[in-house]
CSV table of C-alpha atoms and ligand atoms in Angstrom, one decimal:
chain,number,residue,atom,x,y,z
A,1,MET,CA,0.0,0.0,0.0
A,2,LYS,CA,1.2,3.4,-0.9
A,3,LEU,CA,-0.5,6.7,-0.3
A,4,THR,CA,-1.4,8.4,-3.6
A,5,GLN,CA,-1.7,12.1,-4.6
A,6,ALA,CA,-5.5,11.7,-4.2
A,7,ASP,CA,-4.9,11.0,-0.4
A,8,PHE,CA,-2.6,14.0,0.0
A,9,GLN,CA,-5.0,16.2,-1.9
A,10,GLU,CA,-7.9,15.1,0.3
A,11,ARG,CA,-5.9,16.3,3.3
A,12,ARG,CA,-5.2,19.7,1.7
A,13,ASP,CA,-8.9,20.0,0.9
A,14,ARG,CA,-9.8,19.4,4.6
A,15,LEU,CA,-7.2,21.9,5.8
A,16,ALA,CA,-8.4,24.6,3.3
A,17,LYS,CA,-11.9,24.1,4.5
A,18,GLN,CA,-10.9,24.6,8.1
A,19,MET,CA,-8.9,27.7,7.2
A,20,GLY,CA,-11.9,29.6,5.8
A,21,PRO,CA,-11.7,32.3,3.1
A,22,HIS,CA,-9.0,35.1,2.8
A,23,SER,CA,-6.3,32.8,4.4
A,24,ILE,CA,-2.9,31.5,3.7
A,25,ALA,CA,-1.0,28.6,5.2
A,26,ILE,CA,2.8,28.2,5.0
A,27,ILE,CA,4.3,24.8,5.7
A,28,ALA,CA,8.1,24.1,5.5
A,29,THR,CA,9.8,20.7,5.5
A,30,SER,CA,12.7,19.9,7.8
A,31,PRO,CA,16.1,21.5,7.4
A,32,VAL,CA,19.0,19.2,6.5
A,33,ALA,CA,20.9,18.6,9.7
A,34,MET,CA,24.7,18.5,9.6
A,35,ARG,CA,26.4,15.6,11.3
A,36,ASN,CA,30.0,16.8,10.9
A,37,ARG,CA,32.2,18.3,8.2
A,38,ASP,CA,30.7,17.6,4.8
A,39,ALA,CA,28.5,14.8,6.2
A,40,ASP,CA,24.8,15.4,6.8
A,41,TYR,CA,22.4,13.3,8.7
A,42,LYS,CA,20.2,11.4,6.3
A,43,PHE,CA,17.3,13.7,5.4
A,44,ARG,CA,13.9,12.9,6.8
A,45,ALA,CA,11.0,15.0,5.6
A,46,ASP,CA,8.9,16.8,8.2
A,47,SER,CA,5.9,14.7,9.1
A,48,SER,CA,3.3,17.4,8.7
A,49,PHE,CA,4.8,18.7,5.5
A,50,PHE,CA,4.8,15.2,4.0
A,51,TYR,CA,1.3,14.6,5.4
A,52,LEU,CA,0.0,17.4,3.1
A,53,THR,CA,2.2,17.0,0.1
A,54,GLY,CA,3.8,13.5,-0.3
A,55,PHE,CA,6.9,15.5,-1.2
A,56,TYR,CA,10.1,14.0,0.2
A,57,GLU,CA,12.9,16.4,-1.1
A,58,PRO,CA,14.6,18.8,1.2
A,59,GLU,CA,14.3,22.6,0.8
A,60,ALA,CA,10.6,22.7,0.1
A,61,VAL,CA,7.7,24.9,1.3
A,62,ALA,CA,4.0,24.4,0.6
A,63,VAL,CA,1.6,27.4,0.5
A,64,ILE,CA,-2.1,27.1,0.6
A,65,GLU,CA,-4.2,30.1,-0.2
A,66,THR,CA,-8.0,30.1,0.1
A,67,SER,CA,-10.0,32.3,-2.1
A,68,ASP,CA,-12.1,35.3,-1.2
A,69,SER,CA,-15.4,33.5,-1.5
A,70,LEU,CA,-16.9,31.0,0.8
A,71,ASP,CA,-16.8,28.3,-1.8
A,72,ASP,CA,-13.8,26.3,-0.3
A,73,GLY,CA,-11.7,27.1,-3.4
A,74,TYR,CA,-8.0,27.2,-2.8
A,75,SER,CA,-4.7,27.1,-4.6
A,76,TYR,CA,-1.7,25.0,-3.6
A,77,SER,CA,1.8,26.2,-4.4
A,78,LEU,CA,5.0,24.3,-3.9
A,79,PHE,CA,8.4,26.0,-3.6
A,80,CYS,CA,11.1,23.4,-4.3
A,81,ARG,CA,14.7,23.0,-5.7
A,82,GLU,CA,15.0,23.5,-9.4
A,83,ARG,CA,16.3,20.8,-11.6
A,84,ASP,CA,20.0,21.1,-12.0
A,85,ARG,CA,22.0,18.6,-14.1
A,86,GLU,CA,25.2,18.9,-12.1
A,87,MET,CA,23.6,18.8,-8.7
A,88,GLU,CA,21.5,15.8,-9.7
A,89,ILE,CA,24.7,13.9,-10.8
A,90,TRP,CA,26.1,14.4,-7.3
A,91,ASN,CA,23.0,14.2,-5.2
A,92,GLY,CA,20.2,12.5,-7.1
A,93,TYR,CA,17.0,13.3,-8.9
A,94,ARG,CA,14.9,16.4,-8.3
A,95,ALA,CA,11.3,16.8,-9.3
A,96,GLY,CA,11.9,20.5,-10.0
A,97,VAL,CA,9.1,23.0,-10.6
A,98,GLU,CA,7.8,20.9,-13.6
A,99,GLY,CA,7.6,17.8,-11.4
A,100,ALA,CA,5.9,19.7,-8.6
A,101,VAL,CA,3.1,20.4,-10.9
A,102,ASP,CA,3.0,17.2,-12.9
A,103,GLU,CA,3.8,14.6,-10.3
A,104,TYR,CA,2.8,16.4,-7.1
A,105,GLU,CA,-0.3,18.2,-8.4
A,106,ALA,CA,0.7,21.7,-7.3
A,107,ASP,CA,-1.4,24.4,-8.9
A,108,GLU,CA,1.7,26.6,-9.1
A,109,ALA,CA,5.4,25.8,-8.5
A,110,TYR,CA,8.4,28.1,-7.9
A,111,ALA,CA,12.1,27.7,-7.4
A,112,ILE,CA,12.7,27.7,-3.6
A,113,ASP,CA,15.1,30.6,-4.2
A,114,LEU,CA,12.2,32.8,-5.1
A,115,LEU,CA,10.3,32.2,-1.8
A,116,ASP,CA,11.3,35.5,-0.1
A,117,GLU,CA,10.1,37.4,-3.2
A,118,GLU,CA,6.9,35.6,-4.1
A,119,ILE,CA,5.6,35.1,-0.6
A,120,ILE,CA,5.0,38.8,0.0
A,121,GLU,CA,2.5,39.0,-2.9
A,122,LYS,CA,0.7,36.0,-1.5
A,123,LEU,CA,0.5,37.4,2.0
A,124,LEU,CA,-1.1,40.7,0.8
A,125,ASN,CA,-4.8,41.0,1.3
A,126,LYS,CA,-5.1,37.8,3.3
A,127,GLU,CA,-6.7,38.1,6.7
A,128,LYS,CA,-5.3,35.1,8.4
A,129,LEU,CA,-1.9,33.5,8.3
A,130,PHE,CA,-1.8,29.8,9.4
A,131,TYR,CA,1.7,28.9,10.4
A,132,ARG,CA,3.5,26.3,12.5
A,133,ILE,CA,4.8,28.6,15.1
A,134,GLY,CA,7.9,27.4,17.0
A,135,GLN,CA,9.0,24.5,14.9
A,136,GLN,CA,12.1,26.0,13.4
A,137,ALA,CA,13.7,29.2,14.8
A,138,GLU,CA,15.3,30.2,11.5
A,139,PHE,CA,12.1,29.8,9.5
A,140,ASP,CA,10.1,31.7,12.2
A,141,ALA,CA,12.5,34.6,11.8
A,142,ARG,CA,11.9,34.6,8.0
A,143,VAL,CA,8.2,34.6,8.5
A,144,THR,CA,8.4,37.5,10.9
A,145,ASN,CA,10.4,39.4,8.3
A,146,TRP,CA,7.8,38.6,5.6
A,147,ILE,CA,5.0,40.0,7.8
A,148,THR,CA,7.0,43.2,8.4
A,149,GLU,CA,7.6,43.5,4.7
A,150,ALA,CA,4.0,42.9,3.9
A,151,ASN,CA,2.9,45.5,6.4
A,152,GLY,CA,5.3,47.9,4.7
A,153,GLU,CA,3.4,47.4,1.5
A,154,SER,CA,0.3,49.0,3.0
A,155,ARG,CA,1.1,52.3,1.2
A,156,ARG,CA,-0.1,50.5,-1.9
A,157,GLY,CA,-3.5,50.1,-0.3
A,158,THR,CA,-3.0,46.5,0.5
A,159,SER,CA,-3.1,44.8,3.9
A,160,ALA,CA,-1.1,42.1,5.6
A,161,PRO,CA,-2.7,39.3,7.7
A,162,SER,CA,-4.1,40.6,11.0
A,163,HIS,CA,-4.3,37.2,12.6
A,164,ILE,CA,-1.5,34.6,12.9
A,165,ILE,CA,-2.9,31.2,13.8
A,166,GLN,CA,-1.1,28.2,15.1
A,167,LEU,CA,-1.4,25.8,12.2
A,168,ASP,CA,-0.3,22.8,14.3
A,169,ARG,CA,-3.6,23.0,16.2
A,170,ILE,CA,-5.4,21.9,13.0
A,171,LEU,CA,-2.8,19.6,11.5
A,172,ASP,CA,-2.1,17.8,14.8
A,173,GLU,CA,-5.8,17.0,15.2
A,174,MET,CA,-6.0,15.8,11.6
A,175,ARG,CA,-3.0,13.6,12.1
A,176,LEU,CA,-4.3,12.2,15.4
A,177,HIS,CA,-7.2,10.6,13.6
A,178,LYS,CA,-5.8,7.9,11.3
A,179,SER,CA,-7.5,6.8,8.0
A,180,SER,CA,-7.8,3.1,7.2
A,181,GLN,CA,-4.8,3.5,4.8
A,182,GLU,CA,-2.7,5.0,7.6
A,183,ILE,CA,-3.6,2.1,9.9
A,184,GLU,CA,-2.6,-0.3,7.1
A,185,LEU,CA,0.9,1.4,6.9
A,186,MET,CA,1.2,1.3,10.6
A,187,GLN,CA,0.3,-2.4,10.6
A,188,THR,CA,3.1,-3.0,8.1
A,189,ALA,CA,5.6,-1.1,10.2
A,190,SER,CA,4.4,-3.1,13.3
A,191,THR,CA,4.6,-6.4,11.6
A,192,ILE,CA,8.2,-5.8,10.4
A,193,SER,CA,9.2,-4.6,13.9
A,194,ALA,CA,7.6,-7.7,15.4
A,195,GLN,CA,9.6,-9.8,13.1
A,196,ALA,CA,12.8,-8.0,14.2
A,197,HIS,CA,12.0,-8.7,17.9
A,198,THR,CA,11.3,-12.3,17.1
A,199,ARG,CA,14.7,-12.6,15.4
A,200,ALA,CA,16.3,-10.9,18.5
A,201,MET,CA,14.8,-13.6,20.7
A,202,GLN,CA,16.0,-16.3,18.4
A,203,THR,CA,19.6,-15.0,18.1
A,204,VAL,CA,20.5,-13.7,21.6
A,205,ARG,CA,23.2,-15.6,23.4
A,206,PRO,CA,25.1,-15.0,26.7
A,207,GLY,CA,28.3,-13.0,25.9
A,208,MET,CA,26.8,-11.3,22.9
A,209,MET,CA,27.2,-7.5,22.8
A,210,GLU,CA,24.1,-5.3,23.0
A,211,TYR,CA,25.0,-3.6,19.7
A,212,ALA,CA,25.3,-7.0,18.0
A,213,LEU,CA,21.8,-7.8,19.0
A,214,GLU,CA,20.7,-4.3,17.8
A,215,ALA,CA,22.3,-5.3,14.5
A,216,GLU,CA,19.9,-8.2,14.2
A,217,LEU,CA,16.9,-5.9,14.5
A,218,ASN,CA,18.4,-3.4,12.0
A,219,TYR,CA,18.9,-6.3,9.5
A,220,ILE,CA,15.2,-6.9,9.4
A,221,PHE,CA,14.4,-3.2,9.2
A,222,GLY,CA,16.8,-2.8,6.3
A,223,GLN,CA,15.7,-5.9,4.5
A,224,ASN,CA,12.2,-4.3,4.4
A,225,GLY,CA,13.3,-0.9,3.3
A,226,CYS,CA,12.7,0.6,6.7
A,227,VAL,CA,14.7,2.6,9.2
A,228,PRO,CA,14.4,2.7,13.0
A,229,ALA,CA,11.6,5.1,14.1
A,230,TYR,CA,13.8,6.2,17.0
A,231,ASN,CA,17.1,5.3,18.7
A,232,SER,CA,17.0,1.7,19.7
A,233,ILE,CA,17.4,0.7,23.3
A,234,VAL,CA,19.0,-2.7,23.8
A,235,GLY,CA,19.8,-2.9,27.6
A,236,GLY,CA,21.0,-6.0,29.3
A,237,GLY,CA,20.5,-6.5,33.1
A,238,ALA,CA,20.5,-3.2,35.0
A,239,ASN,CA,20.8,-1.3,31.8
A,240,GLY,CA,17.1,-2.1,31.3
A,241,CYS,CA,16.5,0.2,34.3
A,242,ILE,CA,17.9,3.2,32.4
A,243,LEU,CA,14.8,4.5,30.6
A,244,HIS,CA,16.6,6.1,27.6
A,245,TYR,CA,19.7,3.8,27.5
A,246,MET,CA,21.2,4.0,24.0
A,247,GLU,CA,24.8,3.2,24.3
A,248,ASN,CA,24.1,-0.5,23.7
A,249,ASP,CA,27.8,-1.3,24.1
A,250,LYS,CA,27.9,-3.8,27.0
A,251,ALA,CA,28.0,-7.6,26.9
A,252,LEU,CA,24.7,-9.5,27.6
A,253,ASN,CA,25.2,-11.8,30.6
A,254,ASP,CA,23.9,-15.2,31.4
A,255,GLY,CA,21.1,-14.9,33.9
A,256,ASP,CA,20.1,-11.4,33.0
A,257,LEU,CA,17.2,-10.1,31.1
A,258,VAL,CA,17.6,-7.9,28.0
A,259,LEU,CA,15.1,-5.1,27.4
A,260,ILE,CA,14.7,-4.1,23.7
A,261,ASP,CA,12.7,-1.0,22.8
A,262,ALA,CA,13.1,-0.7,19.0
A,263,ALA,CA,10.9,-0.4,16.0
A,264,CYS,CA,10.9,0.8,12.5
A,265,GLU,CA,9.0,3.4,10.4
A,266,TYR,CA,7.5,2.4,7.1
A,267,GLN,CA,6.7,5.1,4.6
A,268,LEU,CA,7.0,7.6,7.4
A,269,TYR,CA,4.7,5.7,9.7
A,270,ALA,CA,6.1,4.5,13.0
A,271,SER,CA,5.8,1.5,15.2
A,272,ASP,CA,7.0,1.2,18.8
A,273,ILE,CA,7.7,-2.1,20.5
A,274,THR,CA,9.3,-3.2,23.7
A,275,ARG,CA,10.0,-6.8,24.7
A,276,THR,CA,12.0,-8.0,27.7
A,277,PHE,CA,13.3,-11.6,27.7
A,278,PRO,CA,16.0,-13.7,29.3
A,279,VAL,CA,19.5,-13.7,27.6
A,280,ASN,CA,19.8,-17.5,28.3
A,281,GLY,CA,16.2,-18.3,27.3
A,282,LYS,CA,14.9,-19.0,30.8
A,283,PHE,CA,13.3,-16.5,33.3
A,284,SER,CA,14.6,-16.7,36.9
A,285,PRO,CA,11.9,-16.9,39.6
A,286,GLU,CA,12.2,-13.2,40.4
A,287,GLN,CA,12.2,-12.2,36.7
A,288,LYS,CA,9.2,-14.4,36.2
A,289,ALA,CA,7.3,-12.9,39.2
A,290,LEU,CA,7.8,-9.3,38.1
A,291,TYR,CA,7.2,-10.1,34.4
A,292,ALA,CA,3.9,-11.7,35.2
A,293,ILE,CA,2.7,-8.6,37.0
A,294,ILE,CA,3.7,-6.3,34.2
A,295,LEU,CA,2.1,-8.5,31.5
A,296,LYS,CA,-1.2,-8.7,33.5
A,297,ALA,CA,-1.1,-4.9,33.8
A,298,GLN,CA,-0.4,-4.5,30.1
A,299,LEU,CA,-3.2,-6.8,29.0
A,300,ALA,CA,-5.7,-5.0,31.3
A,301,ALA,CA,-4.5,-1.6,30.1
A,302,ILE,CA,-4.9,-2.6,26.4
A,303,ASP,CA,-8.4,-3.8,27.2
A,304,ALA,CA,-9.1,-0.3,28.6
A,305,VAL,CA,-8.3,1.4,25.2
A,306,ARG,CA,-12.0,1.8,24.2
A,307,VAL,CA,-14.0,4.5,22.5
A,308,GLY,CA,-15.2,6.9,25.2
A,309,HIS,CA,-12.7,5.9,27.8
A,310,SER,CA,-10.5,8.6,29.2
A,311,TYR,CA,-7.0,8.7,27.7
A,312,LYS,CA,-5.6,8.0,31.2
A,313,GLU,CA,-7.8,5.0,31.9
A,314,PRO,CA,-5.2,2.4,30.8
A,315,HIS,CA,-2.6,4.1,33.0
A,316,HIS,CA,-4.9,3.9,36.1
A,317,VAL,CA,-5.6,0.3,35.3
A,318,ALA,CA,-2.0,-0.6,34.9
A,319,VAL,CA,-0.8,1.2,38.0
A,320,ARG,CA,-3.3,-0.5,40.2
A,321,ILE,CA,-2.4,-4.0,39.0
A,322,MET,CA,1.3,-3.3,39.4
A,323,VAL,CA,1.0,-1.8,42.8
A,324,GLU,CA,-1.1,-4.8,43.9
A,325,GLY,CA,1.7,-7.1,42.6
A,326,LEU,CA,4.5,-5.1,44.2
A,327,ILE,CA,2.7,-5.4,47.6
A,328,GLU,CA,2.2,-9.1,47.1
A,329,LEU,CA,5.9,-9.6,46.3
A,330,GLY,CA,6.9,-7.5,49.4
A,331,LEU,CA,8.6,-4.9,47.2
A,332,MET,CA,6.2,-2.2,48.6
A,333,GLN,CA,4.4,-2.0,51.9
A,334,GLY,CA,1.3,0.0,52.9
A,335,ASP,CA,-2.1,0.8,51.8
A,336,ILE,CA,-2.7,0.4,48.1
A,337,GLU,CA,-4.9,3.6,47.8
A,338,GLU,CA,-2.3,5.6,49.7
A,339,ILE,CA,0.5,4.3,47.4
A,340,ILE,CA,-1.6,5.2,44.3
A,341,ARG,CA,-2.6,8.6,45.7
A,342,THR,CA,0.9,9.7,46.7
A,343,GLU,CA,2.4,8.0,43.6
A,344,SER,CA,5.1,6.4,45.8
A,345,PHE,CA,5.1,3.6,43.2
A,346,ARG,CA,7.2,6.0,41.1
A,347,GLN,CA,10.2,4.4,42.8
A,348,PHE,CA,9.6,1.5,40.4
A,349,TYR,CA,7.4,3.0,37.7
A,350,MET,CA,8.3,6.5,36.8
A,351,HIS,CA,6.9,7.0,33.3
A,352,GLY,CA,3.4,7.2,31.7
A,353,THR,CA,1.7,4.2,30.2
A,354,GLY,CA,1.8,5.4,26.6
A,355,HIS,CA,1.6,8.1,24.0
A,356,TRP,CA,0.0,8.8,20.6
A,357,LEU,CA,1.7,7.0,17.8
A,358,GLY,CA,1.7,7.9,14.1
A,359,MET,CA,4.1,9.5,11.7
A,360,ASP,CA,6.2,10.5,14.7
A,361,VAL,CA,6.9,8.0,17.4
A,362,HIS,CA,5.7,10.4,20.1
A,363,ASP,CA,3.0,11.6,17.8
A,364,VAL,CA,1.1,14.9,17.6
A,365,GLY,CA,-2.3,15.5,19.1
A,366,SER,CA,-3.4,17.0,22.4
A,367,TYR,CA,-3.9,14.8,25.4
A,368,LYS,CA,-6.3,17.1,27.2
A,369,HIS,CA,-9.3,19.2,26.2
A,370,GLU,CA,-10.1,22.1,28.4
A,371,GLY,CA,-8.1,20.7,31.2
A,372,GLU,CA,-9.6,17.2,31.1
A,373,TRP,CA,-8.0,14.1,29.7
A,374,ARG,CA,-9.7,13.6,26.3
A,375,ALA,CA,-11.7,10.4,25.4
A,376,TYR,CA,-10.5,7.8,22.9
A,377,GLU,CA,-12.1,8.0,19.5
A,378,ALA,CA,-12.0,5.4,16.7
A,379,GLY,CA,-8.9,5.8,14.5
A,380,MET,CA,-6.5,7.0,17.3
A,381,VAL,CA,-3.4,4.9,17.9
A,382,VAL,CA,-1.7,4.7,21.3
A,383,THR,CA,1.1,2.7,22.8
A,384,ILE,CA,0.6,0.7,26.0
A,385,GLU,CA,3.9,0.3,27.7
A,386,PRO,CA,3.9,-0.4,31.5
A,387,GLY,CA,7.2,-1.4,33.1
A,388,LEU,CA,8.9,-1.9,36.5
A,389,TYR,CA,12.5,-0.9,37.1
A,390,ILE,CA,14.3,-2.0,40.3
A,391,ALA,CA,17.4,0.2,40.5
A,392,PRO,CA,20.6,-1.8,41.1
A,393,ASP,CA,21.4,0.3,44.1
A,394,ASP,CA,17.9,0.3,45.7
A,395,GLU,CA,18.6,-0.8,49.3
A,396,THR,CA,14.9,-0.6,50.2
A,397,VAL,CA,14.4,-4.0,48.5
A,398,ASP,CA,15.8,-7.4,48.9
A,399,GLU,CA,19.0,-7.9,46.8
A,400,LYS,CA,17.5,-10.5,44.6
A,401,TRP,CA,15.2,-8.0,42.9
A,402,ARG,CA,17.9,-5.3,42.2
A,403,GLY,CA,18.8,-4.5,38.7
A,404,ILE,CA,15.7,-6.0,37.1
A,405,GLY,CA,14.1,-3.7,34.5
A,406,ILE,CA,11.1,-4.9,32.4
A,407,ARG,CA,8.8,-3.1,30.0
A,408,ILE,CA,6.3,-4.6,27.6
A,409,GLU,CA,5.0,-2.2,24.8
A,410,ASP,CA,2.5,-2.7,22.1
A,411,ASP,CA,0.7,-0.4,19.6
A,412,VAL,CA,-3.1,-0.3,19.8
A,413,VAL,CA,-5.7,1.2,17.5
A,414,VAL,CA,-9.0,2.4,19.0
A,415,THR,CA,-11.8,0.8,17.0
A,416,GLU,CA,-15.6,0.8,17.4
A,417,SER,CA,-15.3,-2.9,18.2
A,418,GLY,CA,-12.5,-2.6,20.8
A,419,PRO,CA,-8.8,-2.4,20.9
A,420,ARG,CA,-6.8,-3.7,17.9
A,421,VAL,CA,-3.2,-4.6,18.7
A,422,LEU,CA,-1.0,-3.9,15.7
A,423,THR,CA,2.1,-5.6,17.2
A,424,ALA,CA,0.5,-8.9,18.2
A,425,SER,CA,2.8,-11.0,16.0
A,426,VAL,CA,5.7,-11.0,18.5
A,427,VAL,CA,5.2,-13.2,21.5
A,428,LYS,CA,5.0,-11.8,25.0
A,429,THR,CA,3.9,-14.5,27.5
A,430,ILE,CA,6.6,-16.2,29.6
A,431,GLU,CA,5.6,-19.6,28.1
A,432,GLU,CA,5.6,-18.4,24.5
A,433,ILE,CA,9.0,-16.6,24.9
A,434,GLU,CA,10.6,-19.6,26.6
A,435,ALA,CA,9.2,-21.9,23.9
A,436,LEU,CA,10.4,-19.7,21.0
A,437,MET,CA,13.9,-19.4,22.5
A,438,ALA,CA,14.1,-23.1,23.2
A,439,GLN,CA,13.5,-23.9,19.5
A,440,VAL,CA,16.9,-22.7,18.3
B,1,LIG,N1,10.4,4.2,22.1
B,1,LIG,C1,10.0,5.4,22.8
B,1,LIG,C2,8.9,5.2,23.7
B,1,LIG,O1,8.6,4.1,24.0
B,1,LIG,O2,8.3,6.1,24.1
B,2,MN,MN1,6.6,4.2,23.4
B,3,MN,MN1,9.2,2.3,22.9
């Protein structure tokens, strides 16, 4: 499945409708980031820019202008790099202004070098400017200059926009609700990531380096034309307790667990999976006891991802089950309500239970409406990722528990008929994991 120009156009139609007449929207793609001398980071288009255009080249700006009437008419301009034989020999094909019109269905296309000049004319006599304020400081400064310049044109009897509106409010809300095609792309990303985790379970051995295990995941991503959606975490033993561990440069030890939080993006749509499993294929009694609690919490939290439920419901469900479990194992003492009210469980569970997922791994979309957690609606996608982390130096607990870090994370679509787990094809029960690891 691939999104077509008809899909991108339908998104522009919806945006233009929400802008109303006499308006202009300006949307830039990401800047190219330098890694070090003469070497750039591989370019990745800005998610919202790509969402509206399907255009992947760097140095591009989309402009949408609505007409003066109420008839939803609008024009779409794309500013992009011109074709250039020499540059294309060095750096690859460019669509150019011709391609912007023919392949990307822009009504008008201009060389990106003409942006400062052409945009002033477009700003004149518009009432509202929709702009993604605060995304890129340098581009913000350019937009400010354009507004000043457009104001200066008022001697000609024209006017510059009197309202500047945060465009992300509209785009984020559009992106939060996924179409069936978007869900299909996220299903593909999830299935590839699940395959990568399965391979990791099948190949891990005591003594292996964390980065070597990471390479097994990257192999599957690369074989499927994907890249990691975020920096992979491969943490053996106590490294699993470091929430954003990314060094991945230690040996994996017999008797330890390894926590892998890694997943790919497919056609700019992300997945996000965590699995935790024993390096030697067999959970110890302590690992098993903690794992069982987290899995129970995760399954119950997934079941709480239902239309109409509060965004926070899965978190509350997961916390209660994990606190009950921690008390049963003697890791926490006291009254369950008191522990939940004071959040003293944060000693072992210090992050939220999930986040929106989409083109960005921590996807856009507000979590609250007028101060209240919003309710789930069909088409939203959320991760469910409870975990417990017993710090290696935590002297409040028996030594046998120290240095165990476990998280289990899946990606869940809200549907009218209940939660749909996109990442179900990688195993997660103790029995399934041990059986899979025993096979090889
Ligand atoms: N992999 C990032 C996260 O789980 O939020
Ligand atoms: Mn996540
Ligand atoms: Mn994750």
